[in-house]
């Protein structure tokens, strides 16, 4: 009798694990807040300028991380940046720099970054921050495993994109912000839905839309004018 109960329990656990392995997801994003809508395009020509694009990528699980952590750019970020650059019409030349988590110990990189700020006409410092609630994600995972992924569970991340335009002395000329959130639902029934709602595509949309719109506003307001 006990042996049969053990076999049934093992069969139940095995079936549950198999369902978890087959689990898939589908992602939905919110509308971007803070979007710029130009009444009319800026037709005034601006003299070509040099620009230093300074990128910081952060991630924070609130309730677990005390401070945001520096992370590497997401896959395809170079292409996203290249596409967004088409919004700016008067860039003569530009330089790029991306924060690394070990820059605090690398004086050469810090000096190089600061020299780029001083030698270009403008610095555009763009910070991409991705954050969630650690407690909600842990509780969601426990519930998912407890229910063997029968009930759909949603996990949310907030994406905040901030941009500061500065002059060579470091004075902030303009600041911009865009925010959006992404919710990914996990369940076995989404196995055949996932190819149409992948989180990778939605995240890339957030990055591209936010940076394109910020650059469009910079162009429309003729901020990059000496």
Short mmCIF file of C-alpha atoms in Angstrom, two decimals, residues 1-200:
data_model
loop_
_atom_site.label_atom_id
_atom_site.label_comp_id
_atom_site.label_asym_id
_atom_site.label_seq_id
_atom_site.Cartn_x
_atom_site.Cartn_y
_atom_site.Cartn_z
CA UNK A 1 0.00 0.00 0.00
CA UNK A 2 2.77 2.43 0.97
CA UNK A 3 4.73 1.45 -2.14
CA UNK A 4 1.73 2.22 -4.35
CA UNK A 5 1.34 5.63 -2.71
CA UNK A 6 5.00 6.39 -3.31
CA UNK A 7 4.65 5.39 -6.98
CA UNK A 8 1.60 7.61 -7.34
CA UNK A 9 3.42 10.52 -5.72
CA UNK A 10 6.44 10.06 -8.00
CA UNK A 11 4.16 9.84 -11.02
CA UNK A 12 2.40 13.03 -9.95
CA UNK A 13 5.68 14.88 -9.47
CA UNK A 14 7.07 13.59 -12.77
CA UNK A 15 3.94 14.66 -14.64
CA UNK A 16 4.09 18.09 -13.01
CA UNK A 17 7.75 18.50 -13.93
CA UNK A 18 7.00 17.50 -17.50
CA UNK A 19 4.27 20.13 -17.69
CA UNK A 20 6.70 22.74 -16.34
CA UNK A 21 9.25 21.85 -19.01
CA UNK A 22 6.61 22.29 -21.69
CA UNK A 23 5.53 25.64 -20.25
CA UNK A 24 5.80 28.67 -22.50
CA UNK A 25 4.94 32.34 -22.32
CA UNK A 26 3.43 35.33 -24.06
CA UNK A 27 4.35 38.96 -23.46
CA UNK A 28 2.45 42.23 -23.66
CA UNK A 29 3.80 45.76 -23.26
CA UNK A 30 2.08 48.97 -22.24
CA UNK A 31 1.96 52.16 -24.23
CA UNK A 32 5.03 54.35 -23.86
CA UNK A 33 4.49 57.25 -21.48
CA UNK A 34 6.04 60.68 -22.01
CA UNK A 35 5.93 60.40 -25.80
CA UNK A 36 6.75 63.49 -27.88
CA UNK A 37 4.30 64.48 -30.60
CA UNK A 38 5.65 67.20 -32.86
CA UNK A 39 3.09 69.71 -34.12
CA UNK A 40 5.33 70.46 -37.10
CA UNK A 41 8.77 69.23 -38.08
CA UNK A 42 11.71 71.51 -37.38
CA UNK A 43 12.72 72.96 -40.74
CA UNK A 44 15.48 75.28 -39.51
CA UNK A 45 18.89 73.91 -40.54
CA UNK A 46 21.40 73.40 -37.74
CA UNK A 47 25.16 73.50 -38.10
CA UNK A 48 26.86 70.10 -37.82
CA UNK A 49 27.99 69.20 -34.32
CA UNK A 50 29.96 66.47 -32.56
CA UNK A 51 28.10 64.33 -30.03
CA UNK A 52 29.21 61.91 -27.34
CA UNK A 53 26.62 59.17 -26.72
CA UNK A 54 27.09 57.83 -23.20
CA UNK A 55 25.06 54.73 -22.29
CA UNK A 56 24.28 53.21 -18.89
CA UNK A 57 22.28 49.97 -18.58
CA UNK A 58 20.85 49.18 -15.14
CA UNK A 59 18.79 46.42 -13.57
CA UNK A 60 17.20 46.29 -10.13
CA UNK A 61 15.03 43.74 -8.36
CA UNK A 62 13.37 45.86 -5.70
CA UNK A 63 13.38 44.08 -2.35
CA UNK A 64 16.55 42.20 -3.29
CA UNK A 65 18.91 44.78 -4.81
CA UNK A 66 19.61 47.76 -2.57
CA UNK A 67 20.96 49.78 -5.51
CA UNK A 68 20.61 49.29 -9.29
CA UNK A 69 23.26 47.06 -10.85
CA UNK A 70 25.15 47.89 -14.05
CA UNK A 71 24.49 45.25 -16.71
CA UNK A 72 25.56 44.70 -20.30
CA UNK A 73 23.47 46.08 -23.22
CA UNK A 74 20.77 43.78 -24.50
CA UNK A 75 21.28 41.77 -27.67
CA UNK A 76 21.01 43.89 -30.81
CA UNK A 77 21.46 47.23 -29.04
CA UNK A 78 23.98 48.44 -31.64
CA UNK A 79 21.35 48.02 -34.37
CA UNK A 80 18.71 49.76 -32.24
CA UNK A 81 21.04 52.72 -31.74
CA UNK A 82 21.92 52.87 -35.45
CA UNK A 83 18.24 52.96 -36.42
CA UNK A 84 17.47 55.64 -33.81
CA UNK A 85 20.33 57.85 -35.07
CA UNK A 86 18.34 58.46 -38.26
CA UNK A 87 16.22 60.94 -36.27
CA UNK A 88 19.20 63.31 -35.88
CA UNK A 89 20.18 65.27 -38.99
CA UNK A 90 23.17 67.42 -37.96
CA UNK A 91 25.66 64.94 -36.49
CA UNK A 92 29.10 65.62 -37.98
CA UNK A 93 30.78 62.91 -35.94
CA UNK A 94 30.07 61.00 -32.75
CA UNK A 95 31.68 58.84 -30.09
CA UNK A 96 30.18 56.13 -27.89
CA UNK A 97 30.87 54.82 -24.40
CA UNK A 98 28.99 52.20 -22.34
CA UNK A 99 29.40 51.80 -18.58
CA UNK A 100 30.85 48.54 -17.28
CA UNK A 101 30.40 47.26 -13.75
CA UNK A 102 34.17 47.39 -13.13
CA UNK A 103 34.69 51.01 -14.25
CA UNK A 104 35.02 52.13 -10.64
CA UNK A 105 38.35 50.28 -10.57
CA UNK A 106 39.48 51.32 -14.05
CA UNK A 107 40.88 54.85 -14.00
CA UNK A 108 41.90 54.72 -17.68
CA UNK A 109 38.34 54.09 -18.82
CA UNK A 110 36.99 56.81 -16.54
CA UNK A 111 39.52 59.31 -17.84
CA UNK A 112 38.71 58.35 -21.42
CA UNK A 113 34.98 58.81 -20.75
CA UNK A 114 35.53 62.24 -19.20
CA UNK A 115 37.75 63.35 -22.08
CA UNK A 116 34.97 62.49 -24.55
CA UNK A 117 32.60 64.69 -22.56
CA UNK A 118 34.99 67.65 -22.79
CA UNK A 119 36.00 67.31 -26.44
CA UNK A 120 32.54 66.96 -28.01
CA UNK A 121 29.99 69.72 -28.50
CA UNK A 122 27.28 67.77 -26.65
CA UNK A 123 26.94 64.69 -24.46
CA UNK A 124 23.73 62.66 -24.53
CA UNK A 125 23.72 60.39 -21.48
CA UNK A 126 21.03 57.73 -21.88
CA UNK A 127 20.18 55.44 -18.97
CA UNK A 128 18.14 52.29 -19.57
CA UNK A 129 16.77 50.89 -16.31
CA UNK A 130 14.89 47.60 -15.96
CA UNK A 131 13.23 46.91 -12.60
CA UNK A 132 10.76 44.56 -10.98
CA UNK A 133 9.46 43.45 -7.57
CA UNK A 134 11.60 40.58 -6.27
CA UNK A 135 8.90 39.48 -3.80
CA UNK A 136 6.18 39.32 -6.46
CA UNK A 137 8.39 37.30 -8.81
CA UNK A 138 9.35 34.81 -6.07
CA UNK A 139 5.75 34.37 -4.94
CA UNK A 140 4.68 33.94 -8.57
CA UNK A 141 7.31 31.23 -9.08
CA UNK A 142 6.20 29.39 -5.93
CA UNK A 143 2.57 29.57 -7.04
CA UNK A 144 3.49 28.40 -10.55
CA UNK A 145 5.32 25.33 -9.25
CA UNK A 146 2.61 24.64 -6.66
CA UNK A 147 -0.08 24.65 -9.34
CA UNK A 148 2.12 22.78 -11.86
CA UNK A 149 1.73 25.73 -14.22
CA UNK A 150 -1.99 25.07 -14.68
CA UNK A 151 -2.97 28.65 -13.78
CA UNK A 152 -1.37 31.45 -15.89
CA UNK A 153 1.01 33.66 -13.89
CA UNK A 154 2.17 37.10 -15.02
CA UNK A 155 5.62 38.58 -14.32
CA UNK A 156 6.13 42.32 -14.86
CA UNK A 157 9.20 44.47 -15.54
CA UNK A 158 9.24 48.26 -15.72
CA UNK A 159 11.49 49.94 -18.30
CA UNK A 160 12.60 53.52 -17.62
CA UNK A 161 14.67 55.40 -20.21
CA UNK A 162 16.18 58.74 -19.15
CA UNK A 163 18.31 61.03 -21.32
CA UNK A 164 20.27 64.13 -20.31
CA UNK A 165 21.76 66.45 -22.94
CA UNK A 166 24.82 68.26 -21.55
CA UNK A 167 27.36 70.80 -22.78
CA UNK A 168 31.15 70.20 -22.51
CA UNK A 169 31.26 71.65 -18.99
CA UNK A 170 28.69 69.12 -17.79
CA UNK A 171 25.71 71.45 -17.49
CA UNK A 172 22.42 69.69 -18.26
CA UNK A 173 20.61 71.48 -21.09
CA UNK A 174 17.56 69.23 -21.45
CA UNK A 175 16.27 66.05 -19.80
CA UNK A 176 13.88 63.47 -21.22
CA UNK A 177 12.15 60.38 -19.87
CA UNK A 178 10.13 57.51 -21.34
CA UNK A 179 8.58 54.60 -19.44
CA UNK A 180 6.83 51.38 -20.37
CA UNK A 181 6.17 48.04 -18.70
CA UNK A 182 6.25 44.49 -19.96
CA UNK A 183 4.15 41.63 -18.57
CA UNK A 184 5.01 38.06 -19.48
CA UNK A 185 2.44 35.35 -18.80
CA UNK A 186 3.62 31.78 -18.26
CA UNK A 187 1.49 28.69 -18.85
CA UNK A 188 1.60 25.45 -20.79
CA UNK A 189 -1.32 26.59 -22.98
CA UNK A 190 0.90 29.34 -24.44
CA UNK A 191 3.26 26.82 -26.06
CA UNK A 192 1.86 27.52 -29.54
CA UNK A 193 1.14 31.21 -28.89
CA UNK A 194 4.70 32.16 -27.89
CA UNK A 195 6.06 32.61 -31.47
CA UNK A 196 3.61 35.49 -31.95
CA UNK A 197 4.22 37.25 -28.60
CA UNK A 198 7.91 36.75 -27.67
CA UNK A 199 9.28 38.95 -24.89
CA UNK A 200 12.47 39.55 -26.90
#
